Amino acid sequence: MKQLQQILSSIDGKGYKSYKQLQGKHFNFPDFELYVHYIQGDPFAAPSQLAVRVYQDRAGFPEESYQPPIRETALSDYLTRIFHRNIKKFARGSRGSGKSGSFQIDRPGQEVLERTSMTINEKYVEARFFVGMPAAGRRVLGREAAEMLTEELPKLVKSSLLYSALPGKELFNHVYTVEDQEVMRNRLSEKGLVAFIADGSILPRRSGVDQRPLPADKAVAFQAPSDLEVEMDRPHSGKVRGMGIPEGVTLIVGGGYHGKSTLLRALEQSVYNHIPEDGRENVVSDPAAFKIRAEDGRRVEKVNISPFISNLPFGQDTSRFSSDEASGSTSQAANIIEALEAGGRVLLMDEDTSATNFMIRDMRMQLLVAKDREPITPFIDRIEQLYRDLGVSTILVIGGAGDYFDVANNVIMMHVYSPAVVTGEAREISRLHPSGRRQETGDKFGEIRDRVPQAGSFNPYKGRKIKVKAQGVDNLQFGKDDIDLHQVEQIMDPSQTRAVGDVICYALREKMIDGNKTLAEITGEIDSLIDREGLEAISPNPKQPRGDYARPRALEIAAAINRLRTLKVETK
Ligand code: ADP
Ligand code: MG
């Protein structure tokens, strides 16, 4: 610490570049070690990357707070939130030009994701954060830097990273709430379920930009209908009752504005764990549930969409369908096939965001436009095969297309935000009022063909530098291109987007994308790498482990690669 103070006072008033001598060094403080991984080039550039490590003899976290690994994820998330809160409390904030004087740490939302902002193990707890090294113009403010690193930082560490300083009950509640969700999610499949929503859950959010729950006095709490009521066992909080959605085909029906999409949205997001008090901390869905929607304008590269679309005019091949600007129906077909290729097990769809001609062709249309004049095989004719042949379930919000009653295993009606089971009524209506439509398919779904990405079609460079950068949640700059992720709705956090970008770079650098491996093999290898070595393994520079990654699923990594406009694949 003395050494750090000396360096800072010796460079006070000098050019900003003199901060660089701190890079790669580490300093011993009474309670912790400070690592300076990266120093920014100027006060306006991306901030410097630092880390503090507190050894467990000081930090004192009991083993049961971070083992098994799901607890490490939960505790890391908790400590990141605390650290973030304490920055506001103990750091003075902006002082000087540009980002001068600021401390930052990754900021989790309602989800509890595996992150690199914090690591905890039997030896130490380590926080990775960002600092704007202070300057006046481009001159070093040595005294301010010393104030930040030798006065404020120790307060931050003391208040955030020592077990004795933290509210133990709240901490363990956070950890156990997360572990309960993980366990419930892992038990879904043995119970034949694809999702579970506990009684009392609050599903609606405050707004599109505020993901906190709608306040209790404005929200109708979820209450399971008795026909789908199941009980789940949680390791820490005991039994809980709620609605189990069985495998197969499930429809969510009901009048407009009665909470259908809100329920579906909760299922989409409950592939992730949520924080206590989120309202969805007892909602879990299959870890491989994937939101499907129409996405006209997206690029598609050699996807076998022939289960849904064939016989295009002029004999275009739909078993290797490519398009720079897919239509509503072809994009939705490609989204489904790609999800299946990447390991998707449950498809989540909302009629609102689907292409009508992809979803349904009713009797009258079948009579007017004969099958041999219609390339599209509507989803209704494949939905049962998907389950029977491939074991893939679908949860579908339907407001208008009653023909789907014929193919549903379960029908849930939302009325004033409360669910009721109406499967029997829907069957009876099917019987009394036949849709009259004919099934327009062969009796097999068909194979999902593997695709092999070609390394040469990825170019992360812009000029002579690699330029791969998350811009918010929804856009990933990749070299000269942008990967548009707006419609990949289960990417929730900009740190996931950032990780997706660096995962792709990693796969290129390490020759995982080698012209032989299939896309599914590549994303599978990435998943095992992260399981084995942690998420920081994807950092471009191992000496500068980044603290701002959150883990994306293989499904989202594949989705991003599939949306790269330059992507070329070979099909097997
Ligand atoms: P639908 O898809 O059936 O048209 P939405 O799910 O979009 O309906 O919900 C309509 C509105 O009702 C939204 O503003 C939503 O926030 C609100 N809402 C949804 N569920 C609840 C609930 N359980 N309690 C209170 N408001 C809700
Ligand atoms: Mg809706």
Coordinates of N, CA and C and ligand atoms in Angstrom, one line a residue, residues 257 260-262 350 352 397, ligand 2:
Y257 N -55.7 -8.8 -22.9 CA -55.4 -8.1 -21.7 C -55.7 -8.8 -20.4
K260 N -52.1 -13.3 -20.6 CA -51.5 -14.4 -21.3 C -50.0 -14.2 -21.5
S261 N -49.7 -13.1 -22.2 CA -48.3 -12.8 -22.5 C -47.4 -12.7 -21.3
T262 N -48.0 -12.1 -20.2 CA -47.3 -11.9 -19.0 C -46.8 -13.3 -18.4
D350 N -45.9 -16.9 -28.8 CA -47.0 -16.1 -28.6 C -47.6 -15.7 -29.9
D352 N -49.2 -13.3 -30.8 CA -49.0 -11.9 -31.1 C -47.7 -11.6 -31.9
V397 N -49.3 -19.3 -26.6 CA -50.4 -18.3 -26.3 C -51.2 -18.1 -27.6
Ligands
MG2 MG -50.6 -10.8 -25.4

